[in-house]
mmCIF file of C-alpha atoms in Angstrom:
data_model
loop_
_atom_site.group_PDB
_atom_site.id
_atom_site.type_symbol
_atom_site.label_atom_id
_atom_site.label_comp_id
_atom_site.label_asym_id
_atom_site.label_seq_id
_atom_site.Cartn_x
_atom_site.Cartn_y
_atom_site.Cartn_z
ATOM 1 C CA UNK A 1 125.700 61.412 148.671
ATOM 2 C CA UNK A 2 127.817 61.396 145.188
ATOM 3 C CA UNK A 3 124.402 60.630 143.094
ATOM 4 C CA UNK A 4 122.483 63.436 145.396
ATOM 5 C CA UNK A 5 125.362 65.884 144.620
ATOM 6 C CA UNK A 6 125.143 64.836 141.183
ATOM 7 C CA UNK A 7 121.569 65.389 140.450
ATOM 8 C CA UNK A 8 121.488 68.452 142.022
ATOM 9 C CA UNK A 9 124.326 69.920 139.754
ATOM 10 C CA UNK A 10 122.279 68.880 136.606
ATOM 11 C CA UNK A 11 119.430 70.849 138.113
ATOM 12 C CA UNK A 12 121.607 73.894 138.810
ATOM 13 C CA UNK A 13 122.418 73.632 135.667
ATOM 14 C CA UNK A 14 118.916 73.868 133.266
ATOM 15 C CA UNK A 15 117.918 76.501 135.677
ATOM 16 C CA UNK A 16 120.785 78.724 134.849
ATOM 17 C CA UNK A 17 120.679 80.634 131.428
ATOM 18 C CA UNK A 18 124.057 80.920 131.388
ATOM 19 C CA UNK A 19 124.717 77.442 131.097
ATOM 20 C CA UNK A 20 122.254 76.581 127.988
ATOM 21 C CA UNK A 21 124.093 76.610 125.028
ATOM 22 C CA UNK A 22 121.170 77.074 122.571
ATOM 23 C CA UNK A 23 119.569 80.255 121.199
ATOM 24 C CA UNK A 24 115.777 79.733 122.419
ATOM 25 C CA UNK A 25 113.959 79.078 118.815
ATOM 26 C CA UNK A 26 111.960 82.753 118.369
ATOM 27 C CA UNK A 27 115.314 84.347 118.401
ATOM 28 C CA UNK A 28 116.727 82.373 115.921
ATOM 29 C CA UNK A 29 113.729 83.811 113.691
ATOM 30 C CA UNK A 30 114.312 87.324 114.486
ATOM 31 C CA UNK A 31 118.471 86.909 114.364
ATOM 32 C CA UNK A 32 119.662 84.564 111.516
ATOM 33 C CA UNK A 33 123.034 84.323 113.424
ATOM 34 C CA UNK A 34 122.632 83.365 116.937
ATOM 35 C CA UNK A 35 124.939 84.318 119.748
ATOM 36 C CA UNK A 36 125.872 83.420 123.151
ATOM 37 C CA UNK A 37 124.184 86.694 124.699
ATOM 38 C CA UNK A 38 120.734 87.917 123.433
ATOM 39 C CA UNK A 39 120.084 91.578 124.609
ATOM 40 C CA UNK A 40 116.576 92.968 125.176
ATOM 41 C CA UNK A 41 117.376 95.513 121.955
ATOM 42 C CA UNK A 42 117.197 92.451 119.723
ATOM 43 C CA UNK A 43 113.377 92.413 120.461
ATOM 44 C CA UNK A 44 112.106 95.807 119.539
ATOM 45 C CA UNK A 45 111.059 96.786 116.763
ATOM 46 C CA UNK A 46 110.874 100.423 115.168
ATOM 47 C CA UNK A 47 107.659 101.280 113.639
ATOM 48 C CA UNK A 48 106.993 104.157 111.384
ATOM 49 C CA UNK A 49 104.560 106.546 112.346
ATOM 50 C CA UNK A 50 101.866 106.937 108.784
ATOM 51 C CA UNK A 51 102.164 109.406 106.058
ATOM 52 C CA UNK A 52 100.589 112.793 107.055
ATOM 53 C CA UNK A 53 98.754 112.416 102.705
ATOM 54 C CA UNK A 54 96.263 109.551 104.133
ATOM 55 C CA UNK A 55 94.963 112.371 106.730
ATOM 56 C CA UNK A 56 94.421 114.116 103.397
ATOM 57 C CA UNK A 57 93.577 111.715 101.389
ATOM 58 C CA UNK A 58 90.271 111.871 99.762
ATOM 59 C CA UNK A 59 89.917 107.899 98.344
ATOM 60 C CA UNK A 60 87.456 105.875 99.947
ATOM 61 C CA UNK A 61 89.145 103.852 102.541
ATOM 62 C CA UNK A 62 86.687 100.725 103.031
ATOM 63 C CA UNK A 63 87.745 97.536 100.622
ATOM 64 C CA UNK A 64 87.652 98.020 96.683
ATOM 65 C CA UNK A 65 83.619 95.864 95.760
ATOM 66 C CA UNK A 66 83.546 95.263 92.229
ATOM 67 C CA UNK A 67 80.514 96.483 90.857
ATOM 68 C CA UNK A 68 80.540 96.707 86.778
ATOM 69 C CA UNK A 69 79.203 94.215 84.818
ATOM 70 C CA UNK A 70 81.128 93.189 81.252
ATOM 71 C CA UNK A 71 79.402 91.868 78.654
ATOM 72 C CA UNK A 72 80.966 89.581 76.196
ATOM 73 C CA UNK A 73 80.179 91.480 72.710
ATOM 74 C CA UNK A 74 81.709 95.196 72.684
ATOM 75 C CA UNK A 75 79.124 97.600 72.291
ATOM 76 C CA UNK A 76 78.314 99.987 69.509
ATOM 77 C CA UNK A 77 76.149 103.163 68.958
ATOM 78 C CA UNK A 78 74.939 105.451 66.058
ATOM 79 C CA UNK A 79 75.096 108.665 67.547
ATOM 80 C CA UNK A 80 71.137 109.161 66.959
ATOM 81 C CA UNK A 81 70.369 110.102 70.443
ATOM 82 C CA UNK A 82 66.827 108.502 71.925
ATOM 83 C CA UNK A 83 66.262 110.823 74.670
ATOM 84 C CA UNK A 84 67.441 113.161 77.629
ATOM 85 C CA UNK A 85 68.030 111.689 80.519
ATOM 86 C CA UNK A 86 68.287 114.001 83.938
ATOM 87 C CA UNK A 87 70.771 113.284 86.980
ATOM 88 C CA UNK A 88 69.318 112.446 90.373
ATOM 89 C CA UNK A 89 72.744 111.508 91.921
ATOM 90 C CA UNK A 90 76.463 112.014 91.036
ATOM 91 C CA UNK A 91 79.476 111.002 93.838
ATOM 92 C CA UNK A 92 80.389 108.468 95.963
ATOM 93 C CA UNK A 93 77.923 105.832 97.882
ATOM 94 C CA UNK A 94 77.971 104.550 101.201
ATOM 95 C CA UNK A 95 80.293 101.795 99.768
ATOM 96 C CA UNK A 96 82.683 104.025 98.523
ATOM 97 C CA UNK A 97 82.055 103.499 94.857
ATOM 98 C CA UNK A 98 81.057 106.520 92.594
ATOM 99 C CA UNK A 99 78.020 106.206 90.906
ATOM 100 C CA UNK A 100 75.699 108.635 88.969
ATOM 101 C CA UNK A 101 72.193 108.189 88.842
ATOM 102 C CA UNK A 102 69.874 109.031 86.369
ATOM 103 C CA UNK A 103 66.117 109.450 85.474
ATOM 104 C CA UNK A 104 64.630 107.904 82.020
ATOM 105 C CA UNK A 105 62.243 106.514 80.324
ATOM 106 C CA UNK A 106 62.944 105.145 76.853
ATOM 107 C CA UNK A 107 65.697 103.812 78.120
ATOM 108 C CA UNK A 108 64.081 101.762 80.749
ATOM 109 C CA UNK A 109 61.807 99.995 78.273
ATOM 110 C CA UNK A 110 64.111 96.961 77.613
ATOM 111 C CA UNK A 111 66.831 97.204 80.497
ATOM 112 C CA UNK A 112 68.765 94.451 81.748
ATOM 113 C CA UNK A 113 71.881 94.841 84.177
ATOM 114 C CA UNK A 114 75.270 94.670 82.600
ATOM 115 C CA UNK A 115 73.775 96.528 79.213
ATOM 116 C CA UNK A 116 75.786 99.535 77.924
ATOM 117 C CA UNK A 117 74.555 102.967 77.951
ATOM 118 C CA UNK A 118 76.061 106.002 75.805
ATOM 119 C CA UNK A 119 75.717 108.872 78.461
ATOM 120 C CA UNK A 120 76.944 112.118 76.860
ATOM 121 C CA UNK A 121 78.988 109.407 74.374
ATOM 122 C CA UNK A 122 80.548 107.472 77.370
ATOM 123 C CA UNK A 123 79.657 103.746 77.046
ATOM 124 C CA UNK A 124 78.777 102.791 80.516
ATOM 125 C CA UNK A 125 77.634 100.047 82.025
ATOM 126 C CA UNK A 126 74.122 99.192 84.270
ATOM 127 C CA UNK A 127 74.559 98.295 87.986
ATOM 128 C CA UNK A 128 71.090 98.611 88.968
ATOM 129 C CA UNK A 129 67.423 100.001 87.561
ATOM 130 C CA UNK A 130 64.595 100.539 89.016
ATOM 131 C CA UNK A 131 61.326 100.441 86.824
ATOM 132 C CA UNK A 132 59.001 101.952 89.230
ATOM 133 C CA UNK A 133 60.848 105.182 89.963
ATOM 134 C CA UNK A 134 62.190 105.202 86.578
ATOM 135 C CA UNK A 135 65.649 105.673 86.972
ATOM 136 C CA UNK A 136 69.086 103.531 86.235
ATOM 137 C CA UNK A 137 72.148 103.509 87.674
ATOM 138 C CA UNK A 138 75.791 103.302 86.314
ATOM 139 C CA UNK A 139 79.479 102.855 87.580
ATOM 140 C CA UNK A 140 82.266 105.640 86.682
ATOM 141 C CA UNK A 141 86.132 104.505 86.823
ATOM 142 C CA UNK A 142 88.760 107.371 88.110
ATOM 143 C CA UNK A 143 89.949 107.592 84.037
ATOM 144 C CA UNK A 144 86.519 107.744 83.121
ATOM 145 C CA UNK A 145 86.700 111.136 85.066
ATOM 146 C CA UNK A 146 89.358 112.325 83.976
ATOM 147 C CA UNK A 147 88.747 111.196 80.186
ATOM 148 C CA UNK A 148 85.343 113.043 80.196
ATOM 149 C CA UNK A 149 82.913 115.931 80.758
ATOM 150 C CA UNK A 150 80.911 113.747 83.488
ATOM 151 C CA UNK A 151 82.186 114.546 86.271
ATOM 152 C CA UNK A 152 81.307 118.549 85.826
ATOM 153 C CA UNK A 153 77.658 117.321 85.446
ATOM 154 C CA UNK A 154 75.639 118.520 88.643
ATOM 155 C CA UNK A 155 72.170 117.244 90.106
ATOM 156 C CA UNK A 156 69.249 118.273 87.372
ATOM 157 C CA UNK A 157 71.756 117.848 84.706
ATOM 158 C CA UNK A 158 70.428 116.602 81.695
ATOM 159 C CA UNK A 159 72.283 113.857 79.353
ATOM 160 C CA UNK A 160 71.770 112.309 76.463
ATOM 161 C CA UNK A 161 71.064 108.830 76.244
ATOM 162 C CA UNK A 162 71.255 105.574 73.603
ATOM 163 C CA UNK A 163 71.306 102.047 74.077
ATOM 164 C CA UNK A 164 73.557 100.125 72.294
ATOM 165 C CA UNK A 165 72.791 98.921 69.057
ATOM 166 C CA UNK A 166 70.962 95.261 68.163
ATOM 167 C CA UNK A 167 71.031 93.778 64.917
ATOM 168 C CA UNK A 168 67.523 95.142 64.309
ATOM 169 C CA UNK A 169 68.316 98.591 64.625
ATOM 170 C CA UNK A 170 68.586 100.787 61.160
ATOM 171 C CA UNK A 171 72.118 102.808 61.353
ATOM 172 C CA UNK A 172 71.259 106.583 61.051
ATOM 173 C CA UNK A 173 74.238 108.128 62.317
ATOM 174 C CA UNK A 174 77.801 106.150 62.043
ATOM 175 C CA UNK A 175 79.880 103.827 63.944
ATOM 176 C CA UNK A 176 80.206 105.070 67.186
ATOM 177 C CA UNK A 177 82.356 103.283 70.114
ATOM 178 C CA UNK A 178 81.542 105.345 73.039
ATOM 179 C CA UNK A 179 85.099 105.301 73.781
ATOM 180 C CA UNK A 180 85.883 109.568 74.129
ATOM 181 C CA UNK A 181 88.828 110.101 73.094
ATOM 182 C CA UNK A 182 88.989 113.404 75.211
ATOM 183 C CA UNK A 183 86.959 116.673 75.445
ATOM 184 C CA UNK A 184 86.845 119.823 73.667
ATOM 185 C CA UNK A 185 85.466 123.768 74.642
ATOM 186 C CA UNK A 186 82.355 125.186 73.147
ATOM 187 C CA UNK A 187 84.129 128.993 71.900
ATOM 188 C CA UNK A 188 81.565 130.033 69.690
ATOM 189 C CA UNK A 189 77.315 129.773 69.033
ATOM 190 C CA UNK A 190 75.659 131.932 66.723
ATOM 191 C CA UNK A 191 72.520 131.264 65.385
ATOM 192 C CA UNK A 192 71.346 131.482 61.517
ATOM 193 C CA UNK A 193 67.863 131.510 61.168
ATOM 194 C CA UNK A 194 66.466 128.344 63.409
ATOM 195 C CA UNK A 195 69.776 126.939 63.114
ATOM 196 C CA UNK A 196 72.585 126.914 65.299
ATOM 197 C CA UNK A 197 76.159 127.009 64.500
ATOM 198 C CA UNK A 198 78.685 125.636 67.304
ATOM 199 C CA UNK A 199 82.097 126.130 66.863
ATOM 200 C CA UNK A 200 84.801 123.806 69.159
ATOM 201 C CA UNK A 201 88.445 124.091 70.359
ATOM 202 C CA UNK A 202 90.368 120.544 70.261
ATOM 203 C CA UNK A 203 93.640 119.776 70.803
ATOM 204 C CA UNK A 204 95.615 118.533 68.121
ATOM 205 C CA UNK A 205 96.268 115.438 68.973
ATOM 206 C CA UNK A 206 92.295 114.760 67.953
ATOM 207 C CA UNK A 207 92.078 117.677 65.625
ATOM 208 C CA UNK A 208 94.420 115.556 63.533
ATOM 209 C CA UNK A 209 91.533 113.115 63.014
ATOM 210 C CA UNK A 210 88.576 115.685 62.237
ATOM 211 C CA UNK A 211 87.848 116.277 58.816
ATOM 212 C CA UNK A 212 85.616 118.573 56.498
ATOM 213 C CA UNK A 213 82.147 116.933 55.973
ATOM 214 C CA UNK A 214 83.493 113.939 58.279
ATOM 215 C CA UNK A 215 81.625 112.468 61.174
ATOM 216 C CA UNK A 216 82.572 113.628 64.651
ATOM 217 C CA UNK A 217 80.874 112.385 67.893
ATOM 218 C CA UNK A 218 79.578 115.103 70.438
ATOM 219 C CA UNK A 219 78.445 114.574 73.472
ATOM 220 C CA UNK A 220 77.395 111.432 72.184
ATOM 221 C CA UNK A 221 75.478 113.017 69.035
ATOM 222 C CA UNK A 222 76.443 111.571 65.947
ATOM 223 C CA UNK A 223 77.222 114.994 63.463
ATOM 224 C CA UNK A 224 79.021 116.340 60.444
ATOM 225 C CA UNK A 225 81.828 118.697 60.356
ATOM 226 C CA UNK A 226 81.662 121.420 58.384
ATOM 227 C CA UNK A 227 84.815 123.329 58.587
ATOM 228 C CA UNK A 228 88.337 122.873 60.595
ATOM 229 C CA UNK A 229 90.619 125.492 61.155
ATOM 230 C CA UNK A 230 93.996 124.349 62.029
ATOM 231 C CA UNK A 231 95.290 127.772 62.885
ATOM 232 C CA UNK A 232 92.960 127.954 65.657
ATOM 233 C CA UNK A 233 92.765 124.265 66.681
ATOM 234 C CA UNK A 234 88.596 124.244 66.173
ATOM 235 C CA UNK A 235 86.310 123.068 64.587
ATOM 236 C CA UNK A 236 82.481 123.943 63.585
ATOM 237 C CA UNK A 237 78.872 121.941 62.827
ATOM 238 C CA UNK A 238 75.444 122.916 62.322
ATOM 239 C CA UNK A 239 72.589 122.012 64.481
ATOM 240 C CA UNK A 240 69.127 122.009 63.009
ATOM 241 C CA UNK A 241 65.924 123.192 64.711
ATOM 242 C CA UNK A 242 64.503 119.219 65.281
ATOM 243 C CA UNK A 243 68.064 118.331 66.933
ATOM 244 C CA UNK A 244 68.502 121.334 69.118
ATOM 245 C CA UNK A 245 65.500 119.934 70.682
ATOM 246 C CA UNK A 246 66.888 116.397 71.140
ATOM 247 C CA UNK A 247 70.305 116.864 72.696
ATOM 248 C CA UNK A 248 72.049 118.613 75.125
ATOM 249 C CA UNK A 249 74.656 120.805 73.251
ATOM 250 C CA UNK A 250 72.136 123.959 72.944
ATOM 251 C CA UNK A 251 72.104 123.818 76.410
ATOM 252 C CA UNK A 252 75.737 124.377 76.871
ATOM 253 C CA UNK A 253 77.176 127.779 77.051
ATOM 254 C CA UNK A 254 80.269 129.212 75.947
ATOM 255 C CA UNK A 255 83.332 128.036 77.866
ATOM 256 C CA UNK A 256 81.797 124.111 78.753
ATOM 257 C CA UNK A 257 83.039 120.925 78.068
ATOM 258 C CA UNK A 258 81.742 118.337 75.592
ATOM 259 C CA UNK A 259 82.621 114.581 74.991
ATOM 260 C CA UNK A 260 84.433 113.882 71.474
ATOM 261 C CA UNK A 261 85.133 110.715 69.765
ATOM 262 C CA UNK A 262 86.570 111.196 65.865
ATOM 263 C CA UNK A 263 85.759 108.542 64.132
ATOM 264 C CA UNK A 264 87.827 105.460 63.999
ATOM 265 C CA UNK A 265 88.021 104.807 60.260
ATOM 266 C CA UNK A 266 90.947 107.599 60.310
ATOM 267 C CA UNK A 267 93.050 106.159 63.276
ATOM 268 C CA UNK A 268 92.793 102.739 61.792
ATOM 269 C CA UNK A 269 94.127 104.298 58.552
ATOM 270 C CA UNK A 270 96.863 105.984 60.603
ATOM 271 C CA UNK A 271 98.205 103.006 62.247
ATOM 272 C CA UNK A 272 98.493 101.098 58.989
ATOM 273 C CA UNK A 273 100.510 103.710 57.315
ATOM 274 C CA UNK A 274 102.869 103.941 60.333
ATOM 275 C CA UNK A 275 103.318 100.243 60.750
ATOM 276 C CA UNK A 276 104.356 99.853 56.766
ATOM 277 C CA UNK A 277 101.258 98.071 55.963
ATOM 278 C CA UNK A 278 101.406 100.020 52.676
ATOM 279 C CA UNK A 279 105.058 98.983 51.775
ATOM 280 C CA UNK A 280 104.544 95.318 52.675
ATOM 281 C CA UNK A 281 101.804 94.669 49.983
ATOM 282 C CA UNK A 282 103.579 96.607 47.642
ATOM 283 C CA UNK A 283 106.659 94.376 48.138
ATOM 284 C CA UNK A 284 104.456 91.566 48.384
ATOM 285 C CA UNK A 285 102.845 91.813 44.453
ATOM 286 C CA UNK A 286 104.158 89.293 41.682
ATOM 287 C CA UNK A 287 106.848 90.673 39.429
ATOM 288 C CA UNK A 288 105.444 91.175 35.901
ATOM 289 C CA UNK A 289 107.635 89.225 33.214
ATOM 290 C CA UNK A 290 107.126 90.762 29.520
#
């Protein structure tokens, strides 16, 4: 009777919860320091309910796909545009990238995915061609946007291309990145005889950089600068009859956009005088002993 009383005890007792004197394990991971009571509070959790801007959010919402292509060897342009493209798609694709696709035909003579294409002056890259419709596609990055004219374009548009230089190529224009540096307004076109003059507001943080009879970059076309005026933050060039035919900026009216990239000799030569490039080599020379 004493070992039947007995084992009957130690049942009573690993049935009651009272009498276990360890916190069951997934407590212990949601409270750090057990106690002797757990409460049914311990267990629930407060969620927040989601930010009203994701109803209004206009991002794609599916997975970022990487679809650019980098070449190892940066890119570089003349400026001498090869042809006008025109713009068969510009937004976002079923995959929630934002592409713009456009219609060619020099272009497509030698095309390879990954090459770089100056579109308007934008280096951009090739994500897919196709020969028999005659058309190439390219990816555009948010700062891309926001850095450029591009995103204005509309279906029809037309662009101007060039592929990137190969060592083959004669340079006709001058060094051009395809890196814009920002955009500028057309205020002013006036023809003179079968000329056109075109006369464009900068801000001065490029305007700083644009010089008389210097090169300038619009819209991808390699040109010369005739005049700046500083008091009115513009700038002017002259477009002859053969390349009013070639490029896009004639087609422009008063009040649009265009691409600019100054050239990069003067920012070079900015940066060295600020970083006391100058001073060192002077400090540097051999003191003359007569």
């Amino acid at each position: 009777m004493t070992a039947l009383s007995s084992s009957s005890s130690s049942v009573s007792r690993l049935l009651s919860p009272s009498s276990q004197s360890k916190t069951p394990k997934f407590l212990n991971l949601l409270n750090p320091q057990p106690q002797q009571k757990s409460h049914t509070k311990n267990l629930i959790f407060t969620l927040k309910p989601p930010s009203l801007s994701i109803l209004f959010s206009t991002k794609p919402t599916k997975p970022f796909k990487p679809l650019f292509y980098s070449t190892p060897v940066r890119s570089l342009f003349t400026g001498i545009v090869e042809e006008m493209g025109e713009i068969k798609h510009l937004g976002y694709d079923k995959d929630g990238s934002f592409t713009m696709k456009i219609q060619a035909k020099t272009i497509l003579e030698d095309i390879h995915l990954g090459d770089s294409i100056a579109v308007n002056g934008t280096c951009l890259t090739v994500t897919d061609f196709d020969t028999q419709l005659a058309e190439f596609t390219i990816g555009l990055a948010p700062e891309t946007l926001r850095k450029t004219s591009l995103g204005e374009l509309q279906h029809g548009s037309s662009v101007n291309l060039e592929r990137a230089l190969s060592p083959s190529t004669r340079m006709g224009g001058h060094f051009v990145q395809g890196h814009v540096d920002g955009t500028g307004v057309i205020v002013r076109r006036e023809p003179e005889g079968d000329s056109l003059w075109v006369k464009v507001k900068a801000g001065k943080d490029l305007l700083k950089y644009i010089v008389p009879k210097g090169f300038i970059a619009v819209d991808g076309t390699s040109l010369t600068v005739v005049d700046v005026f500083d008091e009115e933050d513009c700038f002017n060039f002259m477009l002859v009859a053969y390349t009013q035919q070639k490029v896009v900026i004639p087609l422009k009216k008063v009040g649009q956009k265009v691409n600019l990239e100054v050239d990069i000799l003067g920012k070079y030569v900015e940066r060295l005088l600020s970083s006391g490039f100058v001073d060192s080599i002077r400090s540097s020379r051999p003191v003359e002993v007569h």
